[in-house]
Short mmCIF file of C-alpha atoms in Angstrom, two decimals:
data_model
loop_
_atom_site.label_atom_id
_atom_site.label_comp_id
_atom_site.label_asym_id
_atom_site.label_seq_id
_atom_site.Cartn_x
_atom_site.Cartn_y
_atom_site.Cartn_z
CA UNK A 1 -63.43 -25.43 -1.07
CA UNK A 2 -59.91 -23.92 -1.21
CA UNK A 3 -57.98 -22.88 1.87
CA UNK A 4 -58.71 -19.51 3.35
CA UNK A 5 -56.35 -16.56 2.75
CA UNK A 6 -54.53 -17.30 6.01
CA UNK A 7 -53.84 -20.87 4.87
CA UNK A 8 -56.26 -22.64 7.22
CA UNK A 9 -58.72 -25.26 5.99
CA UNK A 10 -62.47 -24.68 6.26
CA UNK A 11 -64.94 -27.56 5.85
CA UNK A 12 -67.45 -27.15 2.98
CA UNK A 13 -70.93 -26.00 3.96
CA UNK A 14 -73.62 -28.61 4.68
CA UNK A 15 -71.11 -31.41 5.18
CA UNK A 16 -70.86 -31.28 8.95
CA UNK A 17 -72.27 -34.33 10.76
CA UNK A 18 -75.30 -33.76 13.02
CA UNK A 19 -75.93 -36.12 15.96
CA UNK A 20 -78.68 -38.72 15.30
CA UNK A 21 -78.90 -37.54 11.66
CA UNK A 22 -77.88 -39.81 8.81
CA UNK A 23 -75.06 -38.51 6.54
CA UNK A 24 -76.17 -38.39 2.95
CA UNK A 25 -73.93 -39.47 0.11
CA UNK A 26 -73.92 -35.98 -1.39
CA UNK A 27 -72.59 -34.35 1.76
CA UNK A 28 -70.13 -37.17 2.27
CA UNK A 29 -68.77 -37.06 -1.28
CA UNK A 30 -68.47 -33.27 -1.22
CA UNK A 31 -66.41 -33.41 1.97
CA UNK A 32 -64.19 -36.28 0.81
CA UNK A 33 -63.56 -34.63 -2.57
CA UNK A 34 -62.63 -31.35 -0.93
CA UNK A 35 -60.26 -33.07 1.49
CA UNK A 36 -58.64 -34.93 -1.38
CA UNK A 37 -58.05 -31.72 -3.29
CA UNK A 38 -56.44 -30.09 -0.28
CA UNK A 39 -54.18 -33.07 0.31
CA UNK A 40 -53.15 -33.01 -3.33
CA UNK A 41 -52.31 -29.30 -3.08
CA UNK A 42 -50.28 -29.79 0.10
CA UNK A 43 -46.47 -30.20 0.20
CA UNK A 44 -45.53 -33.81 -0.49
CA UNK A 45 -42.86 -34.99 1.95
CA UNK A 46 -41.59 -37.44 -0.65
CA UNK A 47 -40.87 -34.71 -3.15
CA UNK A 48 -43.15 -36.18 -5.80
CA UNK A 49 -44.60 -32.82 -6.78
CA UNK A 50 -43.30 -29.29 -7.04
CA UNK A 51 -44.52 -26.12 -5.37
CA UNK A 52 -46.77 -23.99 -7.52
CA UNK A 53 -46.03 -20.73 -5.67
CA UNK A 54 -43.45 -19.18 -3.38
CA UNK A 55 -43.26 -20.69 0.10
CA UNK A 56 -43.15 -17.91 2.73
CA UNK A 57 -41.25 -19.03 5.82
CA UNK A 58 -42.60 -16.39 8.18
CA UNK A 59 -39.16 -15.75 9.63
CA UNK A 60 -38.58 -19.44 10.35
CA UNK A 61 -35.49 -21.45 9.40
CA UNK A 62 -35.21 -24.40 7.06
CA UNK A 63 -33.05 -26.82 9.02
CA UNK A 64 -31.21 -30.04 8.30
CA UNK A 65 -30.40 -29.20 4.68
CA UNK A 66 -27.69 -30.97 2.73
CA UNK A 67 -25.01 -29.03 0.88
CA UNK A 68 -26.05 -28.04 -2.66
CA UNK A 69 -24.87 -29.95 -5.71
CA UNK A 70 -26.38 -27.97 -8.61
CA UNK A 71 -26.85 -24.27 -9.26
CA UNK A 72 -30.56 -24.26 -8.35
CA UNK A 73 -30.09 -25.96 -4.95
CA UNK A 74 -30.45 -24.00 -1.72
CA UNK A 75 -27.21 -23.43 0.20
CA UNK A 76 -26.60 -24.05 3.89
CA UNK A 77 -24.78 -21.52 6.05
CA UNK A 78 -21.90 -23.95 6.44
CA UNK A 79 -21.58 -24.24 2.68
CA UNK A 80 -21.64 -20.47 2.20
CA UNK A 81 -19.11 -19.86 4.97
CA UNK A 82 -16.76 -22.53 3.66
CA UNK A 83 -17.03 -21.32 0.08
CA UNK A 84 -16.59 -17.62 0.78
CA UNK A 85 -13.69 -18.29 3.14
CA UNK A 86 -11.81 -19.65 0.14
CA UNK A 87 -12.06 -16.28 -1.59
CA UNK A 88 -9.37 -14.92 0.74
CA UNK A 89 -6.80 -16.70 2.86
CA UNK A 90 -4.41 -15.59 5.61
CA UNK A 91 -2.09 -12.85 4.40
CA UNK A 92 -4.25 -11.67 1.50
CA UNK A 93 -4.44 -7.88 1.21
CA UNK A 94 -7.19 -5.63 -0.09
CA UNK A 95 -7.73 -1.90 -0.36
CA UNK A 96 -10.86 -0.26 1.02
CA UNK A 97 -12.46 3.04 1.92
CA UNK A 98 -13.73 1.51 5.18
CA UNK A 99 -12.31 2.79 8.46
CA UNK A 100 -13.07 -0.43 10.34
CA UNK A 101 -11.70 -3.81 9.28
CA UNK A 102 -14.07 -6.56 8.15
CA UNK A 103 -14.55 -9.57 10.41
CA UNK A 104 -11.47 -11.76 10.11
CA UNK A 105 -9.32 -8.88 8.85
CA UNK A 106 -7.06 -6.25 10.42
CA UNK A 107 -6.28 -2.73 9.18
CA UNK A 108 -2.63 -2.16 8.32
CA UNK A 109 -1.94 0.87 10.51
CA UNK A 110 1.81 0.34 11.12
CA UNK A 111 0.97 -1.08 14.56
CA UNK A 112 1.53 -4.49 16.17
CA UNK A 113 -0.61 -7.54 16.90
CA UNK A 114 -0.45 -10.82 18.76
CA UNK A 115 -2.15 -12.94 21.40
CA UNK A 116 -4.64 -11.62 23.93
CA UNK A 117 -1.82 -10.83 26.38
CA UNK A 118 0.73 -9.63 23.83
CA UNK A 119 -0.05 -5.94 24.21
CA UNK A 120 -0.52 -5.63 20.45
CA UNK A 121 -1.52 -2.08 19.54
CA UNK A 122 -3.64 -2.97 16.50
CA UNK A 123 -5.15 -6.26 17.71
CA UNK A 124 -4.52 -8.60 20.62
CA UNK A 125 -6.54 -11.77 20.05
CA UNK A 126 -6.03 -15.48 19.49
CA UNK A 127 -7.43 -15.18 15.96
CA UNK A 128 -4.24 -13.42 14.83
CA UNK A 129 -2.01 -16.50 15.19
CA UNK A 130 -2.19 -17.62 11.52
CA UNK A 131 -1.03 -14.17 10.34
CA UNK A 132 1.59 -14.10 13.11
CA UNK A 133 3.03 -17.40 11.87
CA UNK A 134 3.01 -16.24 8.25
CA UNK A 135 4.87 -13.00 8.92
CA UNK A 136 7.32 -14.69 11.28
CA UNK A 137 8.34 -17.19 8.59
CA UNK A 138 8.12 -15.07 5.43
CA UNK A 139 9.67 -11.75 6.53
CA UNK A 140 12.69 -10.61 8.52
CA UNK A 141 13.48 -8.50 11.58
CA UNK A 142 14.54 -5.44 9.54
CA UNK A 143 11.29 -5.06 7.64
CA UNK A 144 8.78 -6.57 10.10
CA UNK A 145 10.26 -6.22 13.61
CA UNK A 146 9.29 -8.55 16.44
CA UNK A 147 8.74 -7.30 20.00
CA UNK A 148 8.33 -8.90 23.40
CA UNK A 149 5.03 -8.48 25.24
CA UNK A 150 6.74 -5.66 27.14
CA UNK A 151 7.47 -3.78 23.93
CA UNK A 152 11.22 -4.45 23.68
CA UNK A 153 12.77 -5.46 20.38
CA UNK A 154 13.59 -9.13 20.00
CA UNK A 155 14.58 -11.28 17.02
CA UNK A 156 13.31 -14.33 15.24
CA UNK A 157 16.56 -16.10 16.03
CA UNK A 158 16.16 -15.38 19.75
CA UNK A 159 12.63 -16.80 19.71
CA UNK A 160 13.67 -19.87 17.63
CA UNK A 161 10.35 -20.31 15.81
CA UNK A 162 6.86 -18.87 15.43
CA UNK A 163 5.27 -21.25 17.94
CA UNK A 164 7.75 -20.25 20.65
CA UNK A 165 7.33 -16.55 19.92
CA UNK A 166 3.55 -16.89 20.05
CA UNK A 167 3.69 -18.81 23.34
CA UNK A 168 5.89 -16.02 24.73
CA UNK A 169 3.16 -13.52 23.76
CA UNK A 170 5.45 -11.61 21.40
CA UNK A 171 4.03 -8.79 19.29
CA UNK A 172 4.42 -8.88 15.52
CA UNK A 173 4.65 -5.69 13.48
CA UNK A 174 2.24 -5.12 10.63
CA UNK A 175 3.86 -4.34 7.25
CA UNK A 176 4.37 -0.60 6.84
CA UNK A 177 1.88 0.76 4.32
CA UNK A 178 0.63 4.09 5.72
CA UNK A 179 1.28 6.82 3.17
CA UNK A 180 3.24 4.46 0.92
CA UNK A 181 2.72 3.26 -2.65
CA UNK A 182 2.45 -0.52 -2.94
CA UNK A 183 4.56 -2.54 -5.38
CA UNK A 184 5.45 -6.14 -6.17
CA UNK A 185 8.27 -7.83 -4.27
CA UNK A 186 11.06 -9.59 -6.16
CA UNK A 187 13.46 -8.53 -8.89
CA UNK A 188 12.09 -7.41 -12.23
CA UNK A 189 14.27 -7.37 -15.32
CA UNK A 190 16.94 -4.72 -14.90
CA UNK A 191 15.60 -3.72 -11.49
CA UNK A 192 16.82 -4.00 -7.89
CA UNK A 193 15.77 -6.96 -5.75
CA UNK A 194 13.04 -5.94 -3.29
CA UNK A 195 12.28 -8.27 -0.39
CA UNK A 196 8.80 -9.12 0.86
CA UNK A 197 7.38 -6.31 3.03
CA UNK A 198 10.45 -4.10 2.55
CA UNK A 199 9.88 -0.36 2.40
CA UNK A 200 11.91 2.59 1.15
CA UNK A 201 11.68 5.90 -0.67
CA UNK A 202 11.21 9.51 0.38
CA UNK A 203 8.61 12.20 -0.24
CA UNK A 204 11.20 14.94 -0.84
CA UNK A 205 14.86 14.84 -1.81
CA UNK A 206 17.86 17.21 -1.80
CA UNK A 207 20.36 16.46 -4.58
CA UNK A 208 23.86 15.50 -3.49
CA UNK A 209 26.98 16.49 -5.44
CA UNK A 210 27.30 13.01 -6.95
CA UNK A 211 23.69 13.18 -8.17
CA UNK A 212 24.17 16.49 -10.01
CA UNK A 213 24.75 16.37 -13.79
CA UNK A 214 28.19 17.39 -15.09
CA UNK A 215 28.27 21.14 -15.73
CA UNK A 216 30.44 24.29 -15.82
CA UNK A 217 30.25 27.75 -14.27
CA UNK A 218 31.57 30.81 -16.16
CA UNK A 219 33.98 33.15 -14.33
CA UNK A 220 34.40 36.77 -15.46
CA UNK A 221 37.43 38.89 -14.35
CA UNK A 222 37.79 42.50 -15.57
CA UNK A 223 40.88 44.79 -15.43
CA UNK A 224 40.76 48.46 -16.47
CA UNK A 225 44.55 48.60 -16.94
CA UNK A 226 47.46 48.70 -14.48
CA UNK A 227 51.27 48.99 -14.28
CA UNK A 228 54.09 47.14 -12.55
CA UNK A 229 57.39 48.89 -11.69
CA UNK A 230 60.87 47.27 -11.61
CA UNK A 231 64.48 48.48 -11.70
CA UNK A 232 67.30 47.27 -13.97
CA UNK A 233 70.14 49.75 -13.27
CA UNK A 234 73.00 47.59 -14.53
CA UNK A 235 71.34 45.94 -17.49
CA UNK A 236 70.91 46.92 -21.05
CA UNK A 237 67.33 46.86 -22.17
CA UNK A 238 66.89 45.03 -25.38
CA UNK A 239 63.92 44.26 -27.49
CA UNK A 240 60.86 43.33 -25.49
CA UNK A 241 58.62 40.76 -27.10
CA UNK A 242 54.92 41.21 -27.02
CA UNK A 243 52.27 38.53 -26.44
CA UNK A 244 49.52 38.77 -28.98
CA UNK A 245 47.23 36.19 -27.36
CA UNK A 246 44.76 36.27 -24.47
CA UNK A 247 44.60 37.27 -21.73
CA UNK A 248 47.37 40.03 -22.16
CA UNK A 249 47.80 41.24 -25.72
CA UNK A 250 50.63 43.80 -25.45
CA UNK A 251 53.31 45.37 -23.21
CA UNK A 252 54.45 49.03 -23.19
CA UNK A 253 57.92 49.95 -21.79
CA UNK A 254 58.76 53.38 -20.27
CA UNK A 255 62.39 54.13 -19.26
CA UNK A 256 62.97 56.18 -16.14
CA UNK A 257 65.90 58.57 -15.50
CA UNK A 258 67.20 56.30 -12.77
CA UNK A 259 67.33 53.27 -15.03
CA UNK A 260 63.92 51.91 -14.07
CA UNK A 261 61.19 51.04 -16.49
CA UNK A 262 57.48 50.45 -16.31
CA UNK A 263 55.57 47.73 -18.12
CA UNK A 264 51.88 48.27 -18.62
CA UNK A 265 49.20 46.44 -20.48
CA UNK A 266 48.17 48.11 -23.68
CA UNK A 267 44.54 47.02 -23.26
CA UNK A 268 41.76 48.60 -21.30
CA UNK A 269 41.17 45.35 -19.39
CA UNK A 270 41.90 41.64 -18.99
CA UNK A 271 39.14 39.01 -19.03
CA UNK A 272 38.99 35.31 -18.08
CA UNK A 273 35.89 33.49 -19.25
CA UNK A 274 36.40 29.95 -17.89
CA UNK A 275 36.57 28.92 -14.27
CA UNK A 276 38.51 25.69 -14.94
CA UNK A 277 41.88 27.01 -13.72
CA UNK A 278 40.59 29.50 -11.17
CA UNK A 279 41.12 28.16 -7.62
CA UNK A 280 38.45 30.31 -5.98
CA UNK A 281 34.76 29.35 -5.90
CA UNK A 282 31.96 31.19 -7.63
CA UNK A 283 29.11 32.68 -5.64
CA UNK A 284 26.52 30.19 -4.37
CA UNK A 285 23.12 30.10 -6.03
CA UNK A 286 19.94 28.10 -5.41
CA UNK A 287 18.01 27.42 -2.21
CA UNK A 288 19.54 24.01 -1.38
CA UNK A 289 15.97 22.91 -0.61
CA UNK A 290 14.30 19.55 -1.20
CA UNK A 291 12.19 18.94 -4.28
CA UNK A 292 8.92 17.00 -4.46
CA UNK A 293 9.61 13.33 -5.13
CA UNK A 294 6.03 11.97 -5.21
CA UNK A 295 4.36 10.22 -8.11
CA UNK A 296 0.64 10.91 -8.74
CA UNK A 297 -0.99 8.74 -6.07
CA UNK A 298 -4.44 7.93 -4.66
CA UNK A 299 -4.71 6.83 -1.02
CA UNK A 300 -6.90 4.09 0.51
CA UNK A 301 -7.00 2.05 3.70
CA UNK A 302 -5.40 -1.38 3.51
CA UNK A 303 -6.47 -4.49 5.42
CA UNK A 304 -4.91 -7.95 5.66
CA UNK A 305 -6.66 -11.29 6.24
CA UNK A 306 -6.05 -12.92 9.62
#
């Protein structure tokens, strides 16, 4: 008979041996046939037959497996760990909406990191050494500063190499990314060279004089007419020429009884429309405030692989 629902074997009825009672061939054959069927339906250790249904493990482990070689093979934990570790390596960066870094990663929060006794503000653990070495060798003191375990600035030159700096429990800065747009390092065609982990830019900006476009300001001067007095007692007044151009278009002469004369403009006013030759400044205008300098941007957390 087949196994019971719980998987245990139950001997067929009327096949049990009774003391001092001969076993008949019918009972014997029934028992042997049933046992044979159950053995056939059991898992063959030599792999000569396949399972015909799912094999529940009841929360137990399958141990001692070899690494898979084809797509349908089961995978060991070691194989999975080794394979997935290759997806990211030390120094790789990813964006996330998580507030806590994944295992083996550290959030870029503009802090520092290093050994367990480094005093790193973001992480102080031995697992940070690969990233420490990478940043020590691939960046510089200006963009990724190095600190002593006491928090004082030091330099890569003073520490000689990454191994020495690590042994001295120095703290390494994380690349600055908080509130910043990320871009590719290097020098694109027609663009400025940007070093690895450099940072620059500003959220707002006030234009300087050199940044302003070339322009003019109009200057308006009005004169409702005026006179100037002078005296020429010993001179003969001759013909007085008139200027027919701007800004003064005529002169009127009045003789006085004492030999003086007065010259007055014949217009109602004088106007100057260009400020090019006027030494005084025009009135200031504008707020002199900063303008928004931000591109449309979306913000995420950033983490880097240890």
